[in-house]
Coordinates of C-alpha atoms in Angstrom, one line a residue:
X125 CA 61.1 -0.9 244.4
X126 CA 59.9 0.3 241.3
X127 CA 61.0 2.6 238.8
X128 CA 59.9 6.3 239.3
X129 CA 59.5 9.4 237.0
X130 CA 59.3 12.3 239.1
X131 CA 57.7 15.1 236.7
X132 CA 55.7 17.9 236.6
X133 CA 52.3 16.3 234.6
X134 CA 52.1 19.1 232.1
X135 CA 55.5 19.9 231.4
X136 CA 56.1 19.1 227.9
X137 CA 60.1 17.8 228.6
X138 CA 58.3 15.4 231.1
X139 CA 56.3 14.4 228.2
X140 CA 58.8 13.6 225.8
X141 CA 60.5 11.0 229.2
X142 CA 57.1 9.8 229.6
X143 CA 56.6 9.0 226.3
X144 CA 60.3 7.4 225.5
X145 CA 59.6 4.8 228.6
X146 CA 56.6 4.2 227.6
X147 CA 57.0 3.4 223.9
X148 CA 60.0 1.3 225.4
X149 CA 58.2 -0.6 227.5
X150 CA 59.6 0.1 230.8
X151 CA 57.3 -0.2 233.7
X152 CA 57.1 3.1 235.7
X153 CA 55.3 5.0 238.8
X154 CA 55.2 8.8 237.8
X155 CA 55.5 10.9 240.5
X156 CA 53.6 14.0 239.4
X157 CA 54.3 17.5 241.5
X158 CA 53.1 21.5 240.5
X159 CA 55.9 24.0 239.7
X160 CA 58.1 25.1 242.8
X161 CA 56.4 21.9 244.8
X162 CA 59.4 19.6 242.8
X163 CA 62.6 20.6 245.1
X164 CA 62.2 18.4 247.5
X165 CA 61.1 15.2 246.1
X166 CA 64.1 15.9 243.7
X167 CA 66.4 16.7 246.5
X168 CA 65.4 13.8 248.5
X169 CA 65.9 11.5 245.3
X170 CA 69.6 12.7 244.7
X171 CA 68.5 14.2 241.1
X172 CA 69.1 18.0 241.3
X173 CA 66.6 20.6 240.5
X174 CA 64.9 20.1 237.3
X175 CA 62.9 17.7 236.2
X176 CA 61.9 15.4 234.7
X177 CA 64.3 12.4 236.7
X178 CA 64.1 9.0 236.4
X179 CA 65.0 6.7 239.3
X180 CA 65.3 3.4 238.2
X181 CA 64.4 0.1 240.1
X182 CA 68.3 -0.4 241.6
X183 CA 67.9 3.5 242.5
X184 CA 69.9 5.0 239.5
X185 CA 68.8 8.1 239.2
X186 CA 68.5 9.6 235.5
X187 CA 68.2 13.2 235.1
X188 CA 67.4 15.4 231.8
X189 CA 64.6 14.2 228.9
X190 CA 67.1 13.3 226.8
X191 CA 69.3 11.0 229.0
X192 CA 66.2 9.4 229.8
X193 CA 65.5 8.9 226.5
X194 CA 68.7 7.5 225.8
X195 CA 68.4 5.0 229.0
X196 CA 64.9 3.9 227.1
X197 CA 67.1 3.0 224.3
X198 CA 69.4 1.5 226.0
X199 CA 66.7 -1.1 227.8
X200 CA 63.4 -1.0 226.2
X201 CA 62.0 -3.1 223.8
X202 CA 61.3 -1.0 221.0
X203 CA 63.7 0.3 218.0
X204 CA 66.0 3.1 219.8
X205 CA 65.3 6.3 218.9
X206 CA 68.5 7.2 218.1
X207 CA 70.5 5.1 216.6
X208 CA 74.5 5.3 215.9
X209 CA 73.6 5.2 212.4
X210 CA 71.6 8.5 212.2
X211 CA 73.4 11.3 214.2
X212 CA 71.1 13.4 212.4
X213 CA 69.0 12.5 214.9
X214 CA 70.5 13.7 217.6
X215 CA 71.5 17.0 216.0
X216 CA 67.7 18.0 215.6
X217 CA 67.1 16.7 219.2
X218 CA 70.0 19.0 220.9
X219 CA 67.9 21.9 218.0
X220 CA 64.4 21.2 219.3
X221 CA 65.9 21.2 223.2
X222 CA 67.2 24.2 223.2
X223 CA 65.4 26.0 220.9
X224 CA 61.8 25.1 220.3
X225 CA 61.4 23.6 224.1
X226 CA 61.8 27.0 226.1
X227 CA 59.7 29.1 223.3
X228 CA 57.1 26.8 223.7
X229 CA 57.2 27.0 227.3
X230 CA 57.7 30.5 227.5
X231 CA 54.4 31.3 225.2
X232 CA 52.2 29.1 226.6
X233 CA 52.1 30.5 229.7
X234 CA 52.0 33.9 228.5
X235 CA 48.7 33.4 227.5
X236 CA 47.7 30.8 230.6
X237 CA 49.1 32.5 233.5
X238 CA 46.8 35.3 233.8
X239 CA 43.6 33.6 233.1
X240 CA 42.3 32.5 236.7
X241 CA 39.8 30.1 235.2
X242 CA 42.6 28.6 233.4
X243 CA 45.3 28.0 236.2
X244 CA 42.7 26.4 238.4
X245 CA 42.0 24.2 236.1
X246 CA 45.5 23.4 235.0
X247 CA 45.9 22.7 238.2
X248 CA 42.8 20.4 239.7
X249 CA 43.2 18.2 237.0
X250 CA 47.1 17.6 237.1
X251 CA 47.8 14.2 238.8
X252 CA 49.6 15.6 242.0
X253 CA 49.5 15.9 245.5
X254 CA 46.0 17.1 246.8
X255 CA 47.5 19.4 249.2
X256 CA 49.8 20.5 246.0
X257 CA 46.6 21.9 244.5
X258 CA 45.5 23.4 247.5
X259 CA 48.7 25.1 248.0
X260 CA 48.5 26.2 244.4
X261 CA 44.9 27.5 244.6
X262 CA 45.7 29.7 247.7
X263 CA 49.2 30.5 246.3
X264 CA 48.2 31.7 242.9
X265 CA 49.8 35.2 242.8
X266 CA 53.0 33.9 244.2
X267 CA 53.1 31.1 242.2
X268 CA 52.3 32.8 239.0
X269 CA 54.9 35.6 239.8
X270 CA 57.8 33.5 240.1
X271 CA 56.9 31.6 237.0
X272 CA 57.0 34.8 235.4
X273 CA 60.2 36.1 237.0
X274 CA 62.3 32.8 236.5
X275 CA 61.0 31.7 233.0
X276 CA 61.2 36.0 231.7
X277 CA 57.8 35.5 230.7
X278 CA 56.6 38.9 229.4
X279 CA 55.2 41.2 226.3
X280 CA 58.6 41.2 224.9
X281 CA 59.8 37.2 225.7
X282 CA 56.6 36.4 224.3
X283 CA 57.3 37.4 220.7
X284 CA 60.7 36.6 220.8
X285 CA 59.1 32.9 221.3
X286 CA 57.0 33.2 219.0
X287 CA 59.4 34.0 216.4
X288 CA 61.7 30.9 217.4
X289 CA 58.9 28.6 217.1
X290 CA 58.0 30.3 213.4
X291 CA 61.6 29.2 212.7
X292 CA 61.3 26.0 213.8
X293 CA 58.7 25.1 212.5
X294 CA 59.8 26.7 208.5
X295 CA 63.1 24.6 209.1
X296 CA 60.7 21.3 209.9
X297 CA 58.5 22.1 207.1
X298 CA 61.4 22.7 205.2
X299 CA 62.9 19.0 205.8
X300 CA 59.5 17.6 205.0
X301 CA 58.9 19.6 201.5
X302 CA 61.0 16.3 199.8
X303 CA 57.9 13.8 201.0
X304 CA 59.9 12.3 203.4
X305 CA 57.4 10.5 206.3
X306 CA 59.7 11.8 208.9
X307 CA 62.4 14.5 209.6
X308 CA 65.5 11.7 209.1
X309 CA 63.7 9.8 205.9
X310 CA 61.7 6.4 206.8
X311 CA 62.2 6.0 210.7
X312 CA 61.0 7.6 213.0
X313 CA 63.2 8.8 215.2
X314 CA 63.9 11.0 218.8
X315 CA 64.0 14.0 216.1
X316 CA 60.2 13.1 215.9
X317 CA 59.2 12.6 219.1
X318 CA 60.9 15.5 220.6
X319 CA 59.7 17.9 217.8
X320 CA 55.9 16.7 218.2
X321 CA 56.5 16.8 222.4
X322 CA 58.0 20.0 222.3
X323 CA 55.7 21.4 220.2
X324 CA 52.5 19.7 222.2
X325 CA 51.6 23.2 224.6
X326 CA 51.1 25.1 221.5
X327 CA 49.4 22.1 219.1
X328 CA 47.8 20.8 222.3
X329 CA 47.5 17.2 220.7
X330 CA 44.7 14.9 221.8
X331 CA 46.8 13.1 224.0
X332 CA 48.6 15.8 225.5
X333 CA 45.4 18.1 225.9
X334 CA 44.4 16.1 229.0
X335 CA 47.0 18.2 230.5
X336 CA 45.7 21.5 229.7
X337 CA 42.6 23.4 230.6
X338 CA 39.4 22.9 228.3
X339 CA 39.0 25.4 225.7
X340 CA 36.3 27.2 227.5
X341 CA 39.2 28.4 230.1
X342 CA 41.5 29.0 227.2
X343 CA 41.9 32.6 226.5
X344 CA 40.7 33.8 222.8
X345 CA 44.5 34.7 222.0
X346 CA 46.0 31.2 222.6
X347 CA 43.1 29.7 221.1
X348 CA 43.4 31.1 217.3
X349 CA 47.4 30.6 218.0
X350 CA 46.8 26.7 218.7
X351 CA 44.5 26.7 215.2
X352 CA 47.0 29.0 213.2
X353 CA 49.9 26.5 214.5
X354 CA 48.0 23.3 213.5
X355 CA 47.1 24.9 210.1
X356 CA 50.9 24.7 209.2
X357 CA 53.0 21.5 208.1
X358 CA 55.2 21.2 210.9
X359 CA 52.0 21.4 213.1
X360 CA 50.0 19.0 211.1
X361 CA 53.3 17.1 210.9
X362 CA 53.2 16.9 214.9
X363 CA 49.9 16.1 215.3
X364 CA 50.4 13.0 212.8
X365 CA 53.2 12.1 215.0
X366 CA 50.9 12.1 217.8
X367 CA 48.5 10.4 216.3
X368 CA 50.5 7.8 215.2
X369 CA 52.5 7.2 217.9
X370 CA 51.8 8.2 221.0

């Protein structure tokens, strides 16, 4: 049986598992569902209620981004990630997690969710289910209020968001201002990937745009905040890590 990755396509933590196994090498079927369509695959896979999970070939089942990652380390063929000699690493990871992963989250469907346009599209292109996106088309309003209830995504979440991700992104800029290639010196590192993964629904990266709705369906707002948040050096700084290694 081979290895699965049960995600939600546009969810930027399912992007930073997609991208460890693949940088590792590790040969994987994703599993792509829509918000609130995950429960039961997840249930039925042993692996809780989030995603993204990971259900290896012997049927291991790997939940969380970042123990994914770790399993990537652990068996790919690529330099880990994060290596015992840089717990610095780590540290920024657990940061970026916590911090810049929900904000990011939280403000990019503040500004997605209530153009119509937009969620249709975010959802006939995303690689799931047909009857997924037939459910989601008919199921808009419901859908797009329990988003908003479970993730607190308002007026006043929104700015809070925002003003985490202006901090995250000083304190990234910050670590770069010495010239250093990336935020732990000369390797790059899970501190890098999960920064530029992270920070991919409000950069919206080449290879991580696919996922998103064309600009025509973007609303005005989010558009000018993608282009002020690429102008900086911690968005540049993503977008190089894109670039170069995704």
């Amino acid at each position: 049986m081979a290895a699965r990755l049960i995600t939600i396509p546009f969810s930027h933590y399912c992007e930073k598992a997609r991208w460890a196994l693949a940088r590792a090498g590790l040969e994987f079927v994703e599993e792509g569902h829509l918000p609130l369509f995950t429960y039961l695959p997840l249930a039925r896979a042993g692996a809780g209620r989030t995603v993204p999970a990971f259900i290896t070939a012997g049927g291991r089942v790997i939940a969380d981004s970042t123990e994914i990652l770790r399993h990537a380390d652990a068996h790919g063929q690529a330099p880990a990630l994060a290596p015992p000699e840089l717990p610095e690493a780590a540290t920024l990871e657990d940061e970026f997690d916590r911090r810049l992963g929900p904000a990011t989250r939280r403000l990019g469907y503040f500004h997605l969710l209530p153009s119509v346009e937009g969620f249709r599209e975010l959802i006939a292109t995303a690689d799931v289910p047909a009857w997924q996106r037939r459910a989601g088309r008919t199921a808009r309003p419901l859908v797009v209020a329990l988003l908003r209830r479970g993730l607190r995504i308002d007026a006043e979440g929104a700015a809070r968001s925002r003003g985490v991700i202006d901090g995250v992104f000083a304190d990234v800029a910050a670590r770069l201002a010495d010239g250093r290639r990336y935020l732990c010196g000369d390797r790059f590192t899970t501190a890098d990937l999960t920064f530029a993964a992270l920070a991919a629904p409000v950069l919206a990266p080449s290879a991580y745009a696919r996922y998103l709705p064309s600009a025509r369906h973007l609303p005005p707002g989010f558009v000018a905040l993608v282009d002020e948040l690429r102008a900086t050096p911690a968005g540049a700084f993503a977008l190089r890590i894109y670039a170069d290694h995704r």
